[in-house]
Coordinates of C-alpha atoms in Angstrom, one line a residue:
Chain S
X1 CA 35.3 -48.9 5.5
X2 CA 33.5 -50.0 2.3
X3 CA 33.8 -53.1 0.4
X4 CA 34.2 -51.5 -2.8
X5 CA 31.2 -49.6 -3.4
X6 CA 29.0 -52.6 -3.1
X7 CA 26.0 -52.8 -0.7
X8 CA 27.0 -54.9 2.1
X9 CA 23.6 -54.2 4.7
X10 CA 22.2 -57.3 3.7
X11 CA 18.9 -55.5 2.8
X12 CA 19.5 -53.5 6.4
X13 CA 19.5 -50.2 4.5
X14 CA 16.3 -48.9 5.7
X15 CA 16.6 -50.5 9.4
X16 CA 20.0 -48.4 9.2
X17 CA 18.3 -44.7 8.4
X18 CA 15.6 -45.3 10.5
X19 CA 18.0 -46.5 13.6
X20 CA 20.2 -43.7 13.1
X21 CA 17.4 -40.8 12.9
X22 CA 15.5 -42.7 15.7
X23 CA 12.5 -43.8 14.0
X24 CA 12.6 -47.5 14.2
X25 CA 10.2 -49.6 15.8
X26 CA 10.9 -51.1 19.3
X27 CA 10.6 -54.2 17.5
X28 CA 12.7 -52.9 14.1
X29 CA 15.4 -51.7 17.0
X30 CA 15.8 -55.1 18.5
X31 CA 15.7 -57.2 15.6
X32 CA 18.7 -54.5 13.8
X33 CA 20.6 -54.3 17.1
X34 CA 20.8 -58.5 17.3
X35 CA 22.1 -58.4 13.2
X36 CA 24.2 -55.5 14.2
X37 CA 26.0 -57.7 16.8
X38 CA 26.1 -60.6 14.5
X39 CA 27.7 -59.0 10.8
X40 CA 30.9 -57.1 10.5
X41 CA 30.0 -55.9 7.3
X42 CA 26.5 -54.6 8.6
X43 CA 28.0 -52.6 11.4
X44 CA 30.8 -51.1 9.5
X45 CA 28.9 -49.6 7.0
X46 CA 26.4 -48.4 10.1
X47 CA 29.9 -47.1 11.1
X48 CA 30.3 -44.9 7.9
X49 CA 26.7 -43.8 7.4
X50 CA 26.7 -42.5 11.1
X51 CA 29.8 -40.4 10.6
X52 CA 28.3 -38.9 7.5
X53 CA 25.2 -38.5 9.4
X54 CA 26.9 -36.8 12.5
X55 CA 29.3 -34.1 9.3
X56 CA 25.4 -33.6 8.4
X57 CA 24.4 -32.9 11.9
X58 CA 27.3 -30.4 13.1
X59 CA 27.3 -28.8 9.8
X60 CA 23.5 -27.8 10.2
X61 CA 24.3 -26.8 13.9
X62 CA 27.3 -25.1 13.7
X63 CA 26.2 -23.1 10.2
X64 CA 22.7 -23.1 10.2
X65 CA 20.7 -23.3 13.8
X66 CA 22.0 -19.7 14.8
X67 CA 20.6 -18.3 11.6
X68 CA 17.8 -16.2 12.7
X69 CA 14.4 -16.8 10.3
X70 CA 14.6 -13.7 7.9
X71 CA 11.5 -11.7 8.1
X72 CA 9.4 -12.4 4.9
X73 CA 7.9 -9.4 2.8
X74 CA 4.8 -10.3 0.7
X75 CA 4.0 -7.9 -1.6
X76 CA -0.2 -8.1 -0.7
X77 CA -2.0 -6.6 -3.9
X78 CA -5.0 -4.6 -2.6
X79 CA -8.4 -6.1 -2.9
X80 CA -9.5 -3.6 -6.3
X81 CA -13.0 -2.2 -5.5
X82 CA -16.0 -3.6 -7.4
X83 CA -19.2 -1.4 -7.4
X84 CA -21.6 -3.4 -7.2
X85 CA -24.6 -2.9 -9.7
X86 CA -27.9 -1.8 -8.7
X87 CA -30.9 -3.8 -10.0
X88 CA -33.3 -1.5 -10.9
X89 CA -36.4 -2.4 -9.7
X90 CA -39.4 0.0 -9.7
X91 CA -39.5 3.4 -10.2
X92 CA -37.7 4.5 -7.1
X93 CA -34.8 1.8 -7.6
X94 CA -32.2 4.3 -8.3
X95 CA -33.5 6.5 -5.3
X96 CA -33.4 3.4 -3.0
X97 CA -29.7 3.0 -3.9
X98 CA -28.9 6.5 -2.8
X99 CA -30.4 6.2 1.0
X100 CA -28.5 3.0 1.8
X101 CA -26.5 3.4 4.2
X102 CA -23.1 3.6 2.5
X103 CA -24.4 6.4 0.5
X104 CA -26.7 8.7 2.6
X105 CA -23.7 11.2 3.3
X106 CA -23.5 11.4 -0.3
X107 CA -27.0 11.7 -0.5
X108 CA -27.5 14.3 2.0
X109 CA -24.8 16.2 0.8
X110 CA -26.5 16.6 -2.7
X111 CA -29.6 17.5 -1.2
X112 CA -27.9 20.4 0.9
X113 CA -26.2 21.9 -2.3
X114 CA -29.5 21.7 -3.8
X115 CA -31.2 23.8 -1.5
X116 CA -28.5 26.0 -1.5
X117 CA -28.9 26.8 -5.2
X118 CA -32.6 27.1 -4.9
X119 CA -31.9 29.5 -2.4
X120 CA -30.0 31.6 -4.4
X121 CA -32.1 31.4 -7.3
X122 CA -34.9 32.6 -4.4
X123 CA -33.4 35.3 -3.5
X124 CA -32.3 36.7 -6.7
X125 CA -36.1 36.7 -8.4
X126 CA -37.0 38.1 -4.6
X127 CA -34.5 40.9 -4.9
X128 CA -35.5 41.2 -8.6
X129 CA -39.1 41.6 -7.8
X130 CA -38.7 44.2 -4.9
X131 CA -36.9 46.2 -7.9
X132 CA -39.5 46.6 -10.1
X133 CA -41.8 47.0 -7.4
X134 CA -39.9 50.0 -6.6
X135 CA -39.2 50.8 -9.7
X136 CA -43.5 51.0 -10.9
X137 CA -44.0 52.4 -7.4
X138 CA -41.4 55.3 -8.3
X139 CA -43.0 55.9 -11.3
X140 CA -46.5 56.3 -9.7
X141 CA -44.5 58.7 -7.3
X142 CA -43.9 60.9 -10.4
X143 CA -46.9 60.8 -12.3
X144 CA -49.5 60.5 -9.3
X145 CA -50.6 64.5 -9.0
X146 CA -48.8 66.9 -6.9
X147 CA -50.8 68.6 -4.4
X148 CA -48.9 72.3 -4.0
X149 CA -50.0 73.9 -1.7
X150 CA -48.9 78.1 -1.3
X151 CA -47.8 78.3 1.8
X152 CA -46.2 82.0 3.6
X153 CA -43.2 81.1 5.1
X154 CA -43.5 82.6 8.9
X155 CA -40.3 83.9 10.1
X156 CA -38.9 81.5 12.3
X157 CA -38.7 81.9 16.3
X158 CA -35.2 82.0 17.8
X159 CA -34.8 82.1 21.6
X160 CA -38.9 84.5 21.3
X161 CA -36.7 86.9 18.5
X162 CA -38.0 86.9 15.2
X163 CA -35.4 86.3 12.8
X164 CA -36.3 89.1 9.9
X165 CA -36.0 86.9 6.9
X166 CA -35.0 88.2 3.3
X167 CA -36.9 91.5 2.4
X168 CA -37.0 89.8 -0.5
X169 CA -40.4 88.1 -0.9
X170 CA -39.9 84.8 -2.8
X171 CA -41.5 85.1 -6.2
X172 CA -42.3 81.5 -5.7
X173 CA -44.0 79.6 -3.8
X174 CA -42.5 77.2 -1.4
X175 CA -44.0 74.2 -2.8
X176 CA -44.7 71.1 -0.4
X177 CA -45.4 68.3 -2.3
X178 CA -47.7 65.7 -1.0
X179 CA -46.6 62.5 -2.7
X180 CA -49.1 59.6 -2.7
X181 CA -48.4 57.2 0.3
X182 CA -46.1 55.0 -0.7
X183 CA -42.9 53.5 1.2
X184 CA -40.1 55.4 0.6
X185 CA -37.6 52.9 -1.8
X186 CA -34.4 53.9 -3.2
X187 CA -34.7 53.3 -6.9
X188 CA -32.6 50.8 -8.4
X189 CA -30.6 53.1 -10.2
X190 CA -29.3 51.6 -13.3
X191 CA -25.5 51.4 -13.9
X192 CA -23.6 54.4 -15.0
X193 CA -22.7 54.3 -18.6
X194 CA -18.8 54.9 -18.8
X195 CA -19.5 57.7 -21.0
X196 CA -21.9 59.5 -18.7
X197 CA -20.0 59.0 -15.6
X198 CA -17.2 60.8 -18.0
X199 CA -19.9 63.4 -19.0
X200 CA -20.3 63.9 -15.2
X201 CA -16.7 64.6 -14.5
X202 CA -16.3 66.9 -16.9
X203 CA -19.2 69.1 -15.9
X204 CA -17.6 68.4 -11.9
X205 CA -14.0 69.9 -13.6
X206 CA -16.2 72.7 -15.2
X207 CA -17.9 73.4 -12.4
X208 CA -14.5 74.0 -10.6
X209 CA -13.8 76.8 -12.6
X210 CA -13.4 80.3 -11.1
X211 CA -16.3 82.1 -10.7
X212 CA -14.5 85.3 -12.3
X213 CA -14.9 83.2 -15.9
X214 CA -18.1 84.3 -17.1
X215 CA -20.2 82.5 -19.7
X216 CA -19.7 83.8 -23.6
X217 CA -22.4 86.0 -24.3
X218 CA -23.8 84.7 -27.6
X219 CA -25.8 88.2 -28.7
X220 CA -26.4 91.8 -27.4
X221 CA -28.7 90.8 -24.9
X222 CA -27.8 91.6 -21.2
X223 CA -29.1 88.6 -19.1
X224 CA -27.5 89.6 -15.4
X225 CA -31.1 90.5 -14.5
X226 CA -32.8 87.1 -15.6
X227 CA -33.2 85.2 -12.5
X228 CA -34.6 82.5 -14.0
X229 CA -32.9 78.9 -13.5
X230 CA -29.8 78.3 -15.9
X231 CA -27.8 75.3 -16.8
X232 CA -24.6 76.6 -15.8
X233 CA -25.8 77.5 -12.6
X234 CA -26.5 73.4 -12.0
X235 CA -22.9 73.3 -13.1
X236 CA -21.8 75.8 -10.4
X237 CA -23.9 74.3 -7.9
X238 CA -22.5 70.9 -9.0
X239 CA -18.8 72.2 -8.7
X240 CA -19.6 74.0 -5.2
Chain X
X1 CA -8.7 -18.3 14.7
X2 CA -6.9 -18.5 12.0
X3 CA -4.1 -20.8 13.8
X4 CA -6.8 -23.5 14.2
X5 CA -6.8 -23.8 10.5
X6 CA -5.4 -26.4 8.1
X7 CA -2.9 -25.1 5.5
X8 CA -5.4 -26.1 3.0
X9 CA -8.2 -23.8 4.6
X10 CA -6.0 -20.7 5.0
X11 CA -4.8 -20.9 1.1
X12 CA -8.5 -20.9 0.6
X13 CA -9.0 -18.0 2.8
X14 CA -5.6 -16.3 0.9
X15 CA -7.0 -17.2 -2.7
X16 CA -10.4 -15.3 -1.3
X17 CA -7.5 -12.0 -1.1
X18 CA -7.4 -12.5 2.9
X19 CA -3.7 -11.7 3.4
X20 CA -4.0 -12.6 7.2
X21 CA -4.3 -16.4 5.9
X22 CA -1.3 -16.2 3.9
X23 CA 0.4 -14.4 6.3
X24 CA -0.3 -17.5 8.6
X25 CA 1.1 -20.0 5.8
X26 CA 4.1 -17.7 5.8
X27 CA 5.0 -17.4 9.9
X28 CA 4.0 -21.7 9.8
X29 CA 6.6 -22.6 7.0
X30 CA 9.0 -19.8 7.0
X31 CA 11.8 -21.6 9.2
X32 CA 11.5 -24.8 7.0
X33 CA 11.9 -23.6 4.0
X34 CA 14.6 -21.5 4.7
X35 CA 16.4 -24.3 6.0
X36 CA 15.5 -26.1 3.0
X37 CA 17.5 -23.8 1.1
X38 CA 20.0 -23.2 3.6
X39 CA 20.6 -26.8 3.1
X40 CA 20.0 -27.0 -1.1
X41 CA 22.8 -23.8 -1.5
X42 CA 25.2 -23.4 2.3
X43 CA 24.9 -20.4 1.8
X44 CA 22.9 -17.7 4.1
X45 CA 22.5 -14.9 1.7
X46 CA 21.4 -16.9 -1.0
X47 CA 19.0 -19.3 1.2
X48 CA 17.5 -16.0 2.5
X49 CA 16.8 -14.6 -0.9
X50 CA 15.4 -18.2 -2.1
X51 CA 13.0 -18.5 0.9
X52 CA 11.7 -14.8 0.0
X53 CA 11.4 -15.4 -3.4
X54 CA 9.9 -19.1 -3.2
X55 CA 7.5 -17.5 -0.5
X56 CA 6.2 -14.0 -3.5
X57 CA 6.0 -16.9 -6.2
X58 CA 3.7 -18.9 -3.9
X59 CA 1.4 -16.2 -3.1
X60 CA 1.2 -15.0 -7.1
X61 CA 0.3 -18.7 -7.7
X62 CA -2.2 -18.9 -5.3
X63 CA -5.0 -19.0 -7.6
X64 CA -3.3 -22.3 -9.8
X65 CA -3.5 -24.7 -6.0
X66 CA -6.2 -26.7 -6.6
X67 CA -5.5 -28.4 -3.3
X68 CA -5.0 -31.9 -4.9
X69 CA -1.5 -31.9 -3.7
X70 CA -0.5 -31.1 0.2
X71 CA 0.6 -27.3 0.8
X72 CA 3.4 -28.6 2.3
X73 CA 4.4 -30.7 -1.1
X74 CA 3.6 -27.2 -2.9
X75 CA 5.5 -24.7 -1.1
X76 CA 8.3 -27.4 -1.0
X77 CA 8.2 -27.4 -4.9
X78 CA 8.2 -24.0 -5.3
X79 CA 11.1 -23.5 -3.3
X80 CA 13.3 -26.3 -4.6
X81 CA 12.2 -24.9 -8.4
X82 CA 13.6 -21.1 -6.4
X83 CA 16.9 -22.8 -5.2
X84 CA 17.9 -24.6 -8.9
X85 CA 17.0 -21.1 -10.3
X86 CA 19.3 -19.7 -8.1
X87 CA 21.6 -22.4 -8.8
X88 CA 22.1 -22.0 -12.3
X89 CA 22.0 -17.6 -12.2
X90 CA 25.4 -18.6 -9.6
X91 CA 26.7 -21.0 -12.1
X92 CA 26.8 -18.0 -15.0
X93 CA 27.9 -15.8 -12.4
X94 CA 30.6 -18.3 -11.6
X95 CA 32.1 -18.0 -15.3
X96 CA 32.9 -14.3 -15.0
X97 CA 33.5 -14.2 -11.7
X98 CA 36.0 -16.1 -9.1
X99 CA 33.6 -18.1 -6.7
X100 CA 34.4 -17.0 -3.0
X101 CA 34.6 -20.5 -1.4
X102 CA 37.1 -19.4 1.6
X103 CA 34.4 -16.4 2.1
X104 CA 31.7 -18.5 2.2
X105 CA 33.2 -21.2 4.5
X106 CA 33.7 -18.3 6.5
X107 CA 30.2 -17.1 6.4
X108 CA 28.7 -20.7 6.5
X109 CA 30.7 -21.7 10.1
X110 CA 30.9 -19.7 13.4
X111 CA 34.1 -20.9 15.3
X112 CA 33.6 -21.3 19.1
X113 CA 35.6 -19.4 20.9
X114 CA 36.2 -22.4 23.5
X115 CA 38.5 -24.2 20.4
X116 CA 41.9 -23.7 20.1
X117 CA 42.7 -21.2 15.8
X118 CA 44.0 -24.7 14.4
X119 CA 40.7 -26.5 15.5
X120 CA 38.4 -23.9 14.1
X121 CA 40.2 -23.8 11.4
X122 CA 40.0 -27.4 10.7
X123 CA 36.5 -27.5 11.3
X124 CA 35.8 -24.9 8.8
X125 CA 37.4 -26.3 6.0
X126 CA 35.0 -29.6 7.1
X127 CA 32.3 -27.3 6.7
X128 CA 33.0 -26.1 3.3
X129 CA 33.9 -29.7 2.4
X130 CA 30.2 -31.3 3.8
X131 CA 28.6 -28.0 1.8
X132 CA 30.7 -28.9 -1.2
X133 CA 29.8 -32.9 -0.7
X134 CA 26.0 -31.7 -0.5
X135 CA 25.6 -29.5 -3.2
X136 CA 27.3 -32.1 -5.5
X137 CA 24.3 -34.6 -4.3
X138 CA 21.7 -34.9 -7.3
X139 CA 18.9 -33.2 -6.8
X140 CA 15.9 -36.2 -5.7
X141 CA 19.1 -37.3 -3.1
X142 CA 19.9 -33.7 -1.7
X143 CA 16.3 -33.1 -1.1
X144 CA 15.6 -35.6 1.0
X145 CA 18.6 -35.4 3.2
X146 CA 18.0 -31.5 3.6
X147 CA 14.3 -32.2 4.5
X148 CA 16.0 -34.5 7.4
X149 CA 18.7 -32.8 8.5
X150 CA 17.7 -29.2 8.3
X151 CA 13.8 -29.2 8.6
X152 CA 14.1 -32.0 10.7
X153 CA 11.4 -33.8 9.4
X154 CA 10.0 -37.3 9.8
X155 CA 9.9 -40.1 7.0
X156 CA 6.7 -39.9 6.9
X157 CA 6.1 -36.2 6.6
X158 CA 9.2 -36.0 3.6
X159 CA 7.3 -39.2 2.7
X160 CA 3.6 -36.7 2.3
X161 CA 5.2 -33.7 1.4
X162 CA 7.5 -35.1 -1.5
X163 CA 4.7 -37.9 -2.2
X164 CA 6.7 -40.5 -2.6
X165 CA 6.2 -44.0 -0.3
X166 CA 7.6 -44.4 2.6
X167 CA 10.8 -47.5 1.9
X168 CA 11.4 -44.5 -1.1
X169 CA 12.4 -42.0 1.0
X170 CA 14.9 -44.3 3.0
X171 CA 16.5 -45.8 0.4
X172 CA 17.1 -42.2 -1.6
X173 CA 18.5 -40.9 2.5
X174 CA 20.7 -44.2 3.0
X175 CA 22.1 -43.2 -0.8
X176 CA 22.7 -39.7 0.0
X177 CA 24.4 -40.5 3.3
X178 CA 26.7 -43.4 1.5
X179 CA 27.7 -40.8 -1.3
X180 CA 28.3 -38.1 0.9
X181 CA 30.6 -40.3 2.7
X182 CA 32.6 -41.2 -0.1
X183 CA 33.3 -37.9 -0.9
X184 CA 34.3 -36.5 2.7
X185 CA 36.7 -39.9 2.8
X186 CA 38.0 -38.9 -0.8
X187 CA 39.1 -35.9 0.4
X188 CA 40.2 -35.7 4.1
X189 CA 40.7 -32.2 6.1
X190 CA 44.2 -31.8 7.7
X191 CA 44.9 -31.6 11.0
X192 CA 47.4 -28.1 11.7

């Protein structure tokens, strides 16, 4: 019960709190116990403030100890990445940065690709120069003199029979040519111009024509005697 | 070991971006200060969203501790600063909306299921009366007899961690408890 509002501990107040929570002194406890027994007033507002105390005490047990503690979720900001700067110092300082040890597979990495591209650039001047090695050789194939050499063609020996060859003795001589030594290397033949390789169908498609399609005859001239090579016999032979 | 550490050396270690220090602050006070707020609003929800938010403000402000104050008197701040914030966003809610105070008795009180409908029922309705009583506390009063009752801490660590001396502290917990029971006397719970 309260006497109107007033304080009535008698300047117990803090003896009170600390006797009710349990934090008084043995001494504190004994001296507040003996006023306790001796002040009505004293002990009947101990009375009230332990009641309030003990609504306090089941209100946190009955509401709050069975809460489980929520999980808490921090949202942790990265550590941002600082480069840190290299001092150059000396001529190699910048080298000396790229074989520490955080960079060497970057380092060796860039070494690899350029070697590779060296490589490459290697092989193409190689290939380039074998070309016009070739290419000069070829063209001391053709100019270097041509050693022909008129040879009779024996009849050739099949199974100890002579095979008669054509009565027809060859008006020319089987030529044998007897090239400079030099390595046989295909030319590097240039590209073939659209328009030639088109030139070079047409002459196949000509070729294909029947043989019964004679050439115009451009004068009086008759020419089925003349043996000599003609350029629509390259066609035929092309279109055979 | 980071559990061999003062608070004050692991907030050093967490302003250095070593979130395993803060994480430590965090598992040390995380029960406290939700109790804290359990006790500065009844309610769960809204303690559990406090103790979060007071814990994410805490770790953005990391850098402004200058470790003249205790951690404990820091994070204690921060969180009563999160619990009138939430205080005041309830009280605008409050004037569009009907406040749930039966719901929230509800949530606030577990009935035993060794007492008979009529006592439960009386016993919740004293919980939302001692939650009511509480919350209408001024602030420096409800503080202090949170700290007791729900972080159960001693005079002299309330004493530290509010920095305030020590016959303080009891004098502003004798008030609370003598206003508090006014109120609960003004108002008595009747018996079914």
């Amino acid at each position: 019960m309260l006497n109107n509002g007033k304080n009535t501990t008698c300047g117990f107040s803090d003896e009170i709190v600390s006797y009710i929570y349990d934090e008084a002194t043995p001494a504190g406890r004994k001296s507040f116990e003996a006023h306790l027994a001796g002040c009505a007033l004293c002990a009947d507002e101990f009375a009230g403030i332990s009641e309030a105390r003990l609504s306090m005490f089941e209100w946190q047990r009955e509401a709050f100890s069975t809460l489980e503690t929520p999980e808490i979720v921090i949202p942790y900001v990265k550590k941002a990445f600082r480069a840190e700067p290299i001092e150059p110092v000396g001529v190699f300082a910048g080298l000396r940065g790229w074989l520490t040890i955080t960079n060497w597979p970057v380092t060796v990495a860039a070494v690899l690709v350029i070697c590779a591209g060296l490589g490459l650039l290697a092989m193409t001047f190689i290939g380039r120069g074998a070309t016009e090695v070739a290419s000069n050789n070829m063209d001391k194939v053709a100019v270097a003199p041509v050693a022909i050499e008129n040879k009779t063609v024996q009849p050739p020996e099949v199974a100890g029979v002579t095979v008669p060859l054509d009565p027809t003795p060859p008006t020319q001589n089987v030529a044998s040519i007897k090239a400079v030594d030099t390595p046989r290397i295909r030319p590097n033949r240039p590209a073939v111009n659209p328009v030639q390789r088109r030139a070079t169908e047409l002459n196949a498609g000509r070729a294909r024509v029947p043989q019964s399609r004679k050439p115009p005859v451009l004068n009086s001239y008759d020419d089925s005697d003349d043996r000599s090579l003609r350029l629509t016999d390259l066609f035929d032979d092309i279109g055979g | 070991m980071l559990i061999n550490l003062t608070d004050e050396q692991l907030v050093e270690l967490a302003v250095s971006e070593d979130s395993e220090a803060f994480g430590e602050i965090v598992r040390r006070w995380e029960r406290k200060i939700f109790a804290l707020c359990f006790g500065m609003l009844g309610r769960e929800d809204d303690a559990r969203d406090a103790a979060q938010e007071a814990f994410i403000a805490a770790y953005r402000n990391l850098a402004n501790f200058r470790g003249e104050a205790k951690v404990s008197s820091w994070l204690h701040r921060i969180a009563v600063n999160q619990c009138l914030t939430t205080k005041r966003r309830q009280k605008t809610r409050a004037e569009d909306f009907l406040d749930d105070e039966e719901g929230a008795a509800d949530r606030a009180f577990v009935a035993s299921p060794l007492l008979s409908p009529a006592r439960t029922t009386e016993k919740g309705e004293r919980m939302t009366l001692v939650r009511q009583a509480v919350g209408a506390l001024p602030l420096d009063l409800r503080q202090v007899i949170v700290m007791k009752e729900f972080e159960e801490m001693t005079f002299q660590e309330i004493s530290e961690t509010l920095e305030l001396p020590l016959s303080t502290v009891k004098s502003r917990l004798y008030t609370a408890l003598k206003q508090l029971r006014m109120r609960l006397e003004r108002t008595p719970v009747e018996v079914v």
